[in-house]
Coordinates of C-alpha atoms in Angstrom, one line a residue:
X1128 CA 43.3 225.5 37.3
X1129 CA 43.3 229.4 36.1
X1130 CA 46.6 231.2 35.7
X1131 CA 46.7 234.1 38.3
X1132 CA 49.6 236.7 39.4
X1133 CA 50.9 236.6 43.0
X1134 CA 52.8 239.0 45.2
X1135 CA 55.9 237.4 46.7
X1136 CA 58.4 239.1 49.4
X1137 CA 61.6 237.3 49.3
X1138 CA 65.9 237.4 49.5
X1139 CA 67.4 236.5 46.2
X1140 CA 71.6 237.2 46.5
X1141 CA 72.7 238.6 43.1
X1142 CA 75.6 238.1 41.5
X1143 CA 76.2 242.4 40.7
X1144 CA 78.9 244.0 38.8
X1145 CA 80.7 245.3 41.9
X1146 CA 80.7 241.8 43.8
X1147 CA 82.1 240.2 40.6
X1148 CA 84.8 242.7 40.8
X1149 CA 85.8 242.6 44.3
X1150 CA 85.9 238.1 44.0
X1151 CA 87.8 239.0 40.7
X1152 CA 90.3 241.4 42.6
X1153 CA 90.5 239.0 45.9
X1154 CA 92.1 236.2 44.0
X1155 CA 94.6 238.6 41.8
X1156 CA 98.4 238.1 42.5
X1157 CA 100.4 241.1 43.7
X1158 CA 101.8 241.2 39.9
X1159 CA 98.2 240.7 38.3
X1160 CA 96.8 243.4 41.0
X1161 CA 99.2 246.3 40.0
X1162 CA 98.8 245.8 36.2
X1163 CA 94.8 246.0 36.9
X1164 CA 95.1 249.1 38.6
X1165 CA 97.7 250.6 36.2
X1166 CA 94.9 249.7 33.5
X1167 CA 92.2 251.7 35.6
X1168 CA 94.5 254.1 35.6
X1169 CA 94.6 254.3 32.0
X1170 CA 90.6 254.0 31.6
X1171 CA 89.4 255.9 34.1
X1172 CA 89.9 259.3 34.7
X1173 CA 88.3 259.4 37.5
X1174 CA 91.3 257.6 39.2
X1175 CA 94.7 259.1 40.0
X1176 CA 97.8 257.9 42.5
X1177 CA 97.8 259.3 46.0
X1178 CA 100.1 262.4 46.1
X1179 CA 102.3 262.9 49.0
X1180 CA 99.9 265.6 51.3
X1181 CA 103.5 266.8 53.1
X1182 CA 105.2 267.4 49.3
X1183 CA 101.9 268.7 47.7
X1184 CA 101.6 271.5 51.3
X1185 CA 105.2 272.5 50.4
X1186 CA 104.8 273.2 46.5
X1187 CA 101.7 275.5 47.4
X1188 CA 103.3 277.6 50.0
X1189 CA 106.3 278.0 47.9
X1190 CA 104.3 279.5 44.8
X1191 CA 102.3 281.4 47.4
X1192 CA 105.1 283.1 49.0
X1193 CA 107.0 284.0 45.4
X1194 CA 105.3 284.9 42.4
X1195 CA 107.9 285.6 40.1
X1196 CA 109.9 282.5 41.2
X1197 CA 107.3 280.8 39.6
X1198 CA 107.1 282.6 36.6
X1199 CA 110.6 282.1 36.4
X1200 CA 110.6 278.2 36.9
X1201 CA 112.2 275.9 34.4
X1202 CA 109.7 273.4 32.8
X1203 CA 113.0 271.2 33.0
X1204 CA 112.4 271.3 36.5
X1205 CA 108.9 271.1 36.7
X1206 CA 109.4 267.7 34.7
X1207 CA 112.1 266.7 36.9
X1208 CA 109.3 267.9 40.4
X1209 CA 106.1 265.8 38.9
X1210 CA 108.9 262.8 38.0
X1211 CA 109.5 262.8 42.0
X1212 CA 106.6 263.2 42.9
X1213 CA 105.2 260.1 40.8
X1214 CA 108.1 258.3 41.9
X1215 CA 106.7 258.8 45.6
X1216 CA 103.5 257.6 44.6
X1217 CA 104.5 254.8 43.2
X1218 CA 105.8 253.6 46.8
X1219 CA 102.0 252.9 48.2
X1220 CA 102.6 255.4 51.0
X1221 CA 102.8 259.0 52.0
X1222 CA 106.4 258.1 54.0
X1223 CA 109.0 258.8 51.6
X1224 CA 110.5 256.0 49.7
X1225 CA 112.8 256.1 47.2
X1226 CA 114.0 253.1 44.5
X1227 CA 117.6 252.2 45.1
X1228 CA 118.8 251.1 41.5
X1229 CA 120.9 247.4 41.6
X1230 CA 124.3 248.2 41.2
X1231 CA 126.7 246.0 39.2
X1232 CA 125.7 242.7 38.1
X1233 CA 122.3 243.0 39.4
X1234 CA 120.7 245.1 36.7
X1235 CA 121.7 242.5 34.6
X1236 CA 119.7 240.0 36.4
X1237 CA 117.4 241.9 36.5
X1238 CA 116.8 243.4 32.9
X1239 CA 119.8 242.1 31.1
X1240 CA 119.4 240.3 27.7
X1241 CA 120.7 236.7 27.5
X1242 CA 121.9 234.7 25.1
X1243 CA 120.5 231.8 24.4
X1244 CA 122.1 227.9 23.5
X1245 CA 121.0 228.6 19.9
X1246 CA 122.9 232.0 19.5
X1247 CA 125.9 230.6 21.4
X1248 CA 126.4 227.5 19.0
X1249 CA 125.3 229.6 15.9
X1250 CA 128.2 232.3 16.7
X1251 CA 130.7 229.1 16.6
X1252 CA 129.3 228.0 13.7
X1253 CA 130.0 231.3 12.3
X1254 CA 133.5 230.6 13.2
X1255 CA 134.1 227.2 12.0
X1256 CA 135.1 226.5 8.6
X1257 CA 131.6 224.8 7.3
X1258 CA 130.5 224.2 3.3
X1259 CA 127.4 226.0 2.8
X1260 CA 125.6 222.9 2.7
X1261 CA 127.1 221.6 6.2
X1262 CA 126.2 224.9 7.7
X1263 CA 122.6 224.2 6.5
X1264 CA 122.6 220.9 8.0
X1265 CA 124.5 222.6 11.3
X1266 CA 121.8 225.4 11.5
X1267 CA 118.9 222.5 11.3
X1268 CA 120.4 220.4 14.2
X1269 CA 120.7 223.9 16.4
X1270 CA 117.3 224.4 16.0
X1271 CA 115.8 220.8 17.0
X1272 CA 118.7 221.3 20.4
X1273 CA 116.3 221.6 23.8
X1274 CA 117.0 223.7 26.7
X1275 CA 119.4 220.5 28.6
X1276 CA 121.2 220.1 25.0
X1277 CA 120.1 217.4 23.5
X1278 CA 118.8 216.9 20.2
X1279 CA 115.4 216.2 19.6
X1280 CA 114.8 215.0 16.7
X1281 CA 116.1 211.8 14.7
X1282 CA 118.6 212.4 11.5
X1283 CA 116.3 211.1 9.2
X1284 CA 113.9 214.2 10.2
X1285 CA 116.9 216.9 9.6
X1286 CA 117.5 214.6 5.9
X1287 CA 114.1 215.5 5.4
X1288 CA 114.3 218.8 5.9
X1289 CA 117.8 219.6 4.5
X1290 CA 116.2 217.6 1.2
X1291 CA 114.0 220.6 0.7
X1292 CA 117.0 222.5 -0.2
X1293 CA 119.6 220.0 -1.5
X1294 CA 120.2 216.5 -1.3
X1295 CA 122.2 214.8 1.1
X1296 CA 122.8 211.7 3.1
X1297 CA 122.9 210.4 6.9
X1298 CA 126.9 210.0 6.9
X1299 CA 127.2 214.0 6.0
X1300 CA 124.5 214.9 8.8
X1301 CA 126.6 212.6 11.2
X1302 CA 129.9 214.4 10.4
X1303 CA 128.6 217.6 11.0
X1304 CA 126.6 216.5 14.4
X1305 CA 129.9 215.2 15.5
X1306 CA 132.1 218.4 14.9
X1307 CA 128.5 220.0 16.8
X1308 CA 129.3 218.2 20.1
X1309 CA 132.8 219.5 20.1
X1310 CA 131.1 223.0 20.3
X1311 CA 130.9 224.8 23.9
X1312 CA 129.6 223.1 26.0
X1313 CA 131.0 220.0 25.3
X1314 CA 128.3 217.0 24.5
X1315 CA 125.8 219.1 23.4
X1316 CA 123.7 218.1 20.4
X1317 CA 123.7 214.7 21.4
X1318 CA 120.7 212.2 20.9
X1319 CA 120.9 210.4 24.9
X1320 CA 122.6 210.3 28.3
X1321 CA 125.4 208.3 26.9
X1322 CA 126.1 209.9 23.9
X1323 CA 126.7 213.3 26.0
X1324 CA 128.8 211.4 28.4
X1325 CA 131.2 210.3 26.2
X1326 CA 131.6 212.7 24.2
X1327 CA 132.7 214.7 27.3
X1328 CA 135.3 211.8 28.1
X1329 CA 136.6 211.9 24.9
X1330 CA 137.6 215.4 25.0
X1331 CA 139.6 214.5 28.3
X1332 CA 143.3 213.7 27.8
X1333 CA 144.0 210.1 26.7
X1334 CA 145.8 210.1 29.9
X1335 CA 143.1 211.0 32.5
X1336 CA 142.8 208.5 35.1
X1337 CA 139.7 205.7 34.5
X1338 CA 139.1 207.4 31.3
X1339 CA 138.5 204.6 29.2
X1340 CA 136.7 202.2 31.8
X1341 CA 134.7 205.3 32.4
X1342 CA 134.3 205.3 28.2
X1343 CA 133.1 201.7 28.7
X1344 CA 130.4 202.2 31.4
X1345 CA 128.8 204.7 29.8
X1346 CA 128.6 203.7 26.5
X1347 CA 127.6 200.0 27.8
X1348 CA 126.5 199.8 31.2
X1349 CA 125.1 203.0 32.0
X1350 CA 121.5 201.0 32.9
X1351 CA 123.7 199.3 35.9
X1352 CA 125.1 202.4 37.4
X1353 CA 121.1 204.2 37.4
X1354 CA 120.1 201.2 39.5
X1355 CA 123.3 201.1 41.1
X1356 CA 123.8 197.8 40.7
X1357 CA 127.6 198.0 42.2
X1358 CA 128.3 194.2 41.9
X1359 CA 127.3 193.4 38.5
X1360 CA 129.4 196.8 37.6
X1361 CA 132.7 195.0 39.6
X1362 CA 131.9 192.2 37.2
X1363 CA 131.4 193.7 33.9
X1364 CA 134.5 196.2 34.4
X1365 CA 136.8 193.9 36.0
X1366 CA 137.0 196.3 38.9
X1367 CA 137.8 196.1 42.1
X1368 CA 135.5 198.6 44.8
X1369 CA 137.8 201.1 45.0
X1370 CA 138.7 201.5 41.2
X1371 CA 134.7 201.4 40.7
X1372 CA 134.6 204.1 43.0
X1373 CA 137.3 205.8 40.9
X1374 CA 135.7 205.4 38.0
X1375 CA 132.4 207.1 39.1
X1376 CA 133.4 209.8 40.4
X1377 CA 135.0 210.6 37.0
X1378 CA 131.3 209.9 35.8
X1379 CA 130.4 212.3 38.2
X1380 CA 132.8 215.0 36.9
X1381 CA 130.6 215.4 33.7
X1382 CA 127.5 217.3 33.0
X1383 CA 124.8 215.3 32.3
X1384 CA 122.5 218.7 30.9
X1385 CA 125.2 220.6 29.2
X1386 CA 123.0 222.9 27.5
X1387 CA 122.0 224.2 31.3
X1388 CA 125.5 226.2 31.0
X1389 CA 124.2 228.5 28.6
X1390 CA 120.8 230.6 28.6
X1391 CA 119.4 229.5 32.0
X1392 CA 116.3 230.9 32.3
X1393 CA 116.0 234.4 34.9
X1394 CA 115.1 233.5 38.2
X1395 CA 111.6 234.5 39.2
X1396 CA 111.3 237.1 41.6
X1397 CA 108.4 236.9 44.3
X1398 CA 106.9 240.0 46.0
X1399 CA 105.3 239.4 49.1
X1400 CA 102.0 240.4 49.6
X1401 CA 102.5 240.5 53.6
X1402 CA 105.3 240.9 56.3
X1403 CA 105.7 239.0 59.7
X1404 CA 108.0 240.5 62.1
X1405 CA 107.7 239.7 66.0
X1406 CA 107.8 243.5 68.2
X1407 CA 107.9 243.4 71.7
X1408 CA 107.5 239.7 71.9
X1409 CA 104.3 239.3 69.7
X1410 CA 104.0 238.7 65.8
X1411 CA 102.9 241.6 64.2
X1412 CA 101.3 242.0 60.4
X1413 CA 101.7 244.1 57.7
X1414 CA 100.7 244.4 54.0
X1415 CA 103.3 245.0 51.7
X1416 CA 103.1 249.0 50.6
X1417 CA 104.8 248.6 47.1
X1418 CA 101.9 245.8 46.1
X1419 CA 98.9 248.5 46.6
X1420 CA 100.0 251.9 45.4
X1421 CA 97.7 254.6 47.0
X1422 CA 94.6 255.5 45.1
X1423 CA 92.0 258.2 44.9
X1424 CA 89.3 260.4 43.2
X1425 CA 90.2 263.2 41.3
X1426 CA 89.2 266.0 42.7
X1427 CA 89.3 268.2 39.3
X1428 CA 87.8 266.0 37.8
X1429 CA 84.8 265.0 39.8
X1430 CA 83.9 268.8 40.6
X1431 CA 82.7 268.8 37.2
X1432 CA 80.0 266.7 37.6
X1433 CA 76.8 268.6 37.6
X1434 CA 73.5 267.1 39.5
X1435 CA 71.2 269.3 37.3
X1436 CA 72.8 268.5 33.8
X1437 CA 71.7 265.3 32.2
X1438 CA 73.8 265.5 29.1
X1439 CA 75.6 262.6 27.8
X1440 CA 79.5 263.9 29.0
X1441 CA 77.6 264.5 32.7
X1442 CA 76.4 261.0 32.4
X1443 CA 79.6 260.0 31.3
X1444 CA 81.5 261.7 34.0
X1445 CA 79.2 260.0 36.9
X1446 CA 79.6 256.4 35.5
X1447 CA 83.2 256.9 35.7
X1448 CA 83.0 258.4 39.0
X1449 CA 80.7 255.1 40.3
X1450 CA 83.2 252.8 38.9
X1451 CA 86.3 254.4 40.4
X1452 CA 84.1 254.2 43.8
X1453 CA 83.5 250.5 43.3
X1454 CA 87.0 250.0 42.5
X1455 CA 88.4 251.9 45.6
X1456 CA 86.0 250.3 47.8
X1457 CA 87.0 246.7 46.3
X1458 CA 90.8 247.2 46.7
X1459 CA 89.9 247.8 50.0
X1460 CA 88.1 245.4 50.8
X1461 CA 90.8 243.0 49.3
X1462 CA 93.5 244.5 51.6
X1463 CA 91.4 244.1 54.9
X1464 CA 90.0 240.2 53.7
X1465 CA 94.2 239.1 53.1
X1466 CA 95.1 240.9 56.4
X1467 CA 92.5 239.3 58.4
X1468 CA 93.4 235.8 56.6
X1469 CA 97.0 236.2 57.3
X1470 CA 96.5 237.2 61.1
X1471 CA 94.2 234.2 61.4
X1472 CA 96.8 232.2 59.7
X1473 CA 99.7 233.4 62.0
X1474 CA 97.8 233.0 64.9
X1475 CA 97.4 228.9 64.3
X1476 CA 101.2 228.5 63.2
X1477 CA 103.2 230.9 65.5
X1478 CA 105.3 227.4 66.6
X1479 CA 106.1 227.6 62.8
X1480 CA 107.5 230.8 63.0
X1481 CA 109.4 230.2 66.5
X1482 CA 110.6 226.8 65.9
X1483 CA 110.3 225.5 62.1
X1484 CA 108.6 223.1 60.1
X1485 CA 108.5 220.4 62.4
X1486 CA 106.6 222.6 64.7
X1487 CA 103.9 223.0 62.4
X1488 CA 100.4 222.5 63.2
X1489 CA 97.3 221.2 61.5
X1490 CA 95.2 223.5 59.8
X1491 CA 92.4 223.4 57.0
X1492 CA 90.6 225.7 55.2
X1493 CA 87.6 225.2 57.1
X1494 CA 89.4 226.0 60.5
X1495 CA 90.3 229.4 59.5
X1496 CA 86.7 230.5 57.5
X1497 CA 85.2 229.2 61.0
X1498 CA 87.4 231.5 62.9
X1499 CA 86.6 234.6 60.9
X1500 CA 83.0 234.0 59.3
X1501 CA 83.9 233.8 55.9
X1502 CA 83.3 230.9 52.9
X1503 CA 85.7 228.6 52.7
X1504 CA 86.4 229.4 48.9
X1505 CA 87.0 233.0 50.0
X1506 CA 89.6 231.7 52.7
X1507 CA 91.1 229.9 49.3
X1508 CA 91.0 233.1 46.7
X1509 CA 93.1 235.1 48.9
X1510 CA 95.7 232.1 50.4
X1511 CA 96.5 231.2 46.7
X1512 CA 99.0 233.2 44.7
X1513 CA 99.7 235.4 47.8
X1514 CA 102.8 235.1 50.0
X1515 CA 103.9 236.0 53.5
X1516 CA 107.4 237.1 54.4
X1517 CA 109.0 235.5 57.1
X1518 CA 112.3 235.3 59.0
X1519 CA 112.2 232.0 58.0
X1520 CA 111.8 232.7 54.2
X1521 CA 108.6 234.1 51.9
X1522 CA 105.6 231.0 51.9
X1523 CA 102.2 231.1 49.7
X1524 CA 99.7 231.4 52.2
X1525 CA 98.4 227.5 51.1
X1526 CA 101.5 226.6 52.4
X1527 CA 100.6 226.8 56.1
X1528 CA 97.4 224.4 55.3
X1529 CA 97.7 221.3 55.7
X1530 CA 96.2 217.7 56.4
X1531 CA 96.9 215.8 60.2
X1532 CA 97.9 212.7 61.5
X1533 CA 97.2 211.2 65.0
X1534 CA 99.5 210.3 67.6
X1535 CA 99.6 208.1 70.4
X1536 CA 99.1 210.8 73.0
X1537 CA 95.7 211.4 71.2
X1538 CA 97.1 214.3 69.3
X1539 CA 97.5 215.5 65.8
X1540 CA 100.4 216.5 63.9
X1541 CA 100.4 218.0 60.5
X1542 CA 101.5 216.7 57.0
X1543 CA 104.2 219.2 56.3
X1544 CA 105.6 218.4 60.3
X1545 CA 106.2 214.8 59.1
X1546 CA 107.8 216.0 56.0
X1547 CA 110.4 217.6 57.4
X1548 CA 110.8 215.0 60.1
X1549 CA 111.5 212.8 56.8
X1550 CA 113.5 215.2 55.0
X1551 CA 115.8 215.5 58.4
X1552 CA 116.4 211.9 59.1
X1553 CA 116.8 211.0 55.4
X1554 CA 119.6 214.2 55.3
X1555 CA 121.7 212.8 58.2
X1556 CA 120.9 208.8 57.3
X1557 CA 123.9 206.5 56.5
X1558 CA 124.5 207.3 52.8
X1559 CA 126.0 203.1 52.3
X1560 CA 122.8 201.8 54.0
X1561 CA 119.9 204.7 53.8
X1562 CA 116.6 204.4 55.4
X1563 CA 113.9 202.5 53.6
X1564 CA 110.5 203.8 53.9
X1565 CA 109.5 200.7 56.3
X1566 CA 112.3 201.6 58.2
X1567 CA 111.3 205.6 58.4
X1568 CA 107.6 204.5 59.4
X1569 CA 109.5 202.5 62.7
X1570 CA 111.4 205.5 63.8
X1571 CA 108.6 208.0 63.5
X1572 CA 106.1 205.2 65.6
X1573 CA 108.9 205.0 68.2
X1574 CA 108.4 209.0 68.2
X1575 CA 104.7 208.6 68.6
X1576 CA 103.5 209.2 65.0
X1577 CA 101.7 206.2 63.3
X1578 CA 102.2 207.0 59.8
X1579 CA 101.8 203.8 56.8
X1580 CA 104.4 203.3 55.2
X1581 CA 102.9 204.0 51.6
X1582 CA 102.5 207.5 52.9
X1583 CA 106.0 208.0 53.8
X1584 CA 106.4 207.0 50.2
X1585 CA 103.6 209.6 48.9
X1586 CA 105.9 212.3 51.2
X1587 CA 109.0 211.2 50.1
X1588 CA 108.0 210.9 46.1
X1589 CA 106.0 214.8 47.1
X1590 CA 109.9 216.3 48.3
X1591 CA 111.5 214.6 45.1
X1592 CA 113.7 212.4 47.5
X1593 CA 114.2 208.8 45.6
X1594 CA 113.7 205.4 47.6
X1595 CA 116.6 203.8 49.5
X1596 CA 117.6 201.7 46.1
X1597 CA 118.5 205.0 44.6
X1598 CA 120.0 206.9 47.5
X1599 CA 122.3 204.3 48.0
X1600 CA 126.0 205.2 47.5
X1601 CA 128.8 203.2 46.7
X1602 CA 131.4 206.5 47.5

């Protein structure tokens, strides 16, 4: 058989620069969006923020009408013009909207250094009469403390280290861990659950009610009360029901992570990527202004592109030009693709919005890609990382999927319904005889749901909520 060339027509999709952009773009977070386009800001010239049309008309008539005032005019105020004006732009929209700084505490929330465990205890260190050599042995045991406050490391480690230095033995470490734990907060540094514990009720008055019987549970029996195991604790203690009772809740007085008191970490702040809001009896949809400032070409900039000249800053100047086109046109496209999505979305769970989780529907991805012609892994790119304001909170857009159950009327209900079903009967069960999981599966088939009870146990693990063992309450 002779080799030979042959002539086909065909369709071949091609994975081009511009599509990889706009799948790249799609599946950007809000955050992750507005420090792309601050970048192509940076790179491309081509690229500039929408200006206000209203504030731009204004400035021009103003220098039209006086000449000399604008000879006259202060660069400070200049400065101080262009610094409102990119303020403006910064909103997303030619409405004007202007940043309302926190007052108070809030800036301190919001951009406020914290201190952390380590520089807390090191201060008291600091302040506490140590030998040079204990405050080397101090500094060590600081720096193996975790987040909660415990130490996380074993003495014979800090030996180790401290030996690098100068030599010294495990009763010196243990004298200086021990003066550690009497540091604020209380029971930090220590090496378990019942180490902290009773270091905090030794620090209580030698007359606090049940202090020592609480000194003795934790320091023996501690394994009892995590099972709650009520009647071998009566036993062991010598207790009565109501001294136990006592007793605990003394336990319960303590902080069981005291390192949380210090340094917690700054809450994370989501920005929703689009609003909800029912006008005139339907639920409307909005994007979110501040998460896509307004972009454009500049003008200036692109009128000095030539057609005729072919040098290498011409070229230049086009390819930057193309690219801020593509870029434009992806944005857009992203905005349109997560409005679409988010309609769709709102559409299949307006009960949600009306009555609340337990009037949640069924929904996949495939349901909504069906609905609106698009690929499945599209419909997931722009429900992940992007969340919807709601009057009944701010959701990621995955949050509205989910999987379905049958019912005896033939029906379906969804996953997250029967969650919250859970989560409500569990909240108002009997806290001295909760709801098993075999008992939850009853109630919800008497309600028409056939659920197994291992997945009432996969919910109820999912929401964090312990079994009935564990939720049972002696108090």
């Amino acid at each position: 058989m002779k080799p030979s060339l042959q002539l086909r027509i065909g369709h071949q999709l091609t994975m081009t620069p511009q599509l990889q952009q706009a799948i790249r773009l799609l599946q950007l977070s809000s955050v992750d969006l507005q420090t792309e386009i601050q970048e192509a800001l940076e790179t491309n010239a081509m690229l500039e923020l929408q200006e206000n049309p209203h504030a731009e008309s204004a400035a021009e008539d103003e220098y039209d009408n006086s000449l000399e005032e604008a000879i006259t005019y202060s660069p400070a105020h200049e400065d101080e013009a262009q610094e409102r004006s990119w303020d403006n732009q910064m909103s997303g929209t030619s409405r004007s909207h202007h940043f309302q700084a926190p007052h108070g505490n809030e800036i301190e929330t919001l951009n406020g250094t914290q201190i952390t465990l380590q520089d807390h205890l090191l201060w008291q260190m600091q302040l506490t009469p140590f030998s040079d050599t204990d405050k080397l042995i101090a500094i060590a045991i600081i720096d193996a403390i975790n987040e909660d406050g415990f130490l996380i490391c074993t003495l014979e480690d800090i030996i180790a280290t401290i030996k690098q230095v100068c030599d010294i033995d495990e009763s010196e470490v243990e004298a200086v861990l021990h003066r550690i734990q009497h540091f604020d907060p209380i029971g930090v540094a220590s090496r378990n659950l019942s180490e902290c514990l009773k270091v905090q009720l030794e620090h209580l008055p030698s007359q606090f009610p049940w202090r020592n019987k609480a000194k003795e549970l934790v320091t023996h029996h501690l394994e009892l009360l995590g099972k709650r195991d009520y009647p071998a604790l009566k036993r062991r203690l010598g207790l009565s029901l109501e001294d136990l009772k006592e007793v605990i809740l003394c336990i319960q007085s303590l902080n069981p992570r005291p390192g949380t008191k210090i340094g917690s970490k700054t809450p994370e702040y989501i920005v929703p990527d689009v609003y909800t809001f029912k006008k005139e009896g339907i639920w409307q949809i909005e994007l979110n202004p501040e998460c896509t400032p307004q972009l454009r070409i500049n003008d200036h900039y692109a009128a000095l592109i030539r057609r005729s000249d072919s040098s290498a800053d011409n070229q230049f100047l086009r390819n930057q030009l193309q690219e801020a086109r593509w870029f434009l046109k992806s944005i857009e496209n992203r905005n349109e693709t997560l409005l679409k999505v988010a309609r769709a979305i709102i559409e299949q769970q307006q009960a949600f919005l009306e009555y609340g989780e337990e009037a949640m529907k069924p929904l996949v991805l495939h349901d909504i890609a069906t609905s609106l012609e698009m690929h499945e892994s599209t419909i997931s790119r722009v429900t992940t990382q992007k969340y919807l304001h709601t009057p009944r909170g701010t959701f990621e857009l995955k949050y509205f999927f989910s999987s379905h159950v049958g019912t005896d009327e033939g029906g379906e209900c969804s996953a997250t319904a029967i969650r919250a079903l859970i989560k409500k009967l569990i909240a108002s069960e009997n806290r001295k005889k909760p709801l098993s999981d075999c008992k939850l599966a009853q109630i919800l088939a008497e309600q028409g749901i056939q659920v197994a009870r291992r997945t009432i146990a996969k919910y109820r693990e999912g929401m964090t909520i312990p079994p009935s063992n564990e939720r049972k309450q002696l108090i």
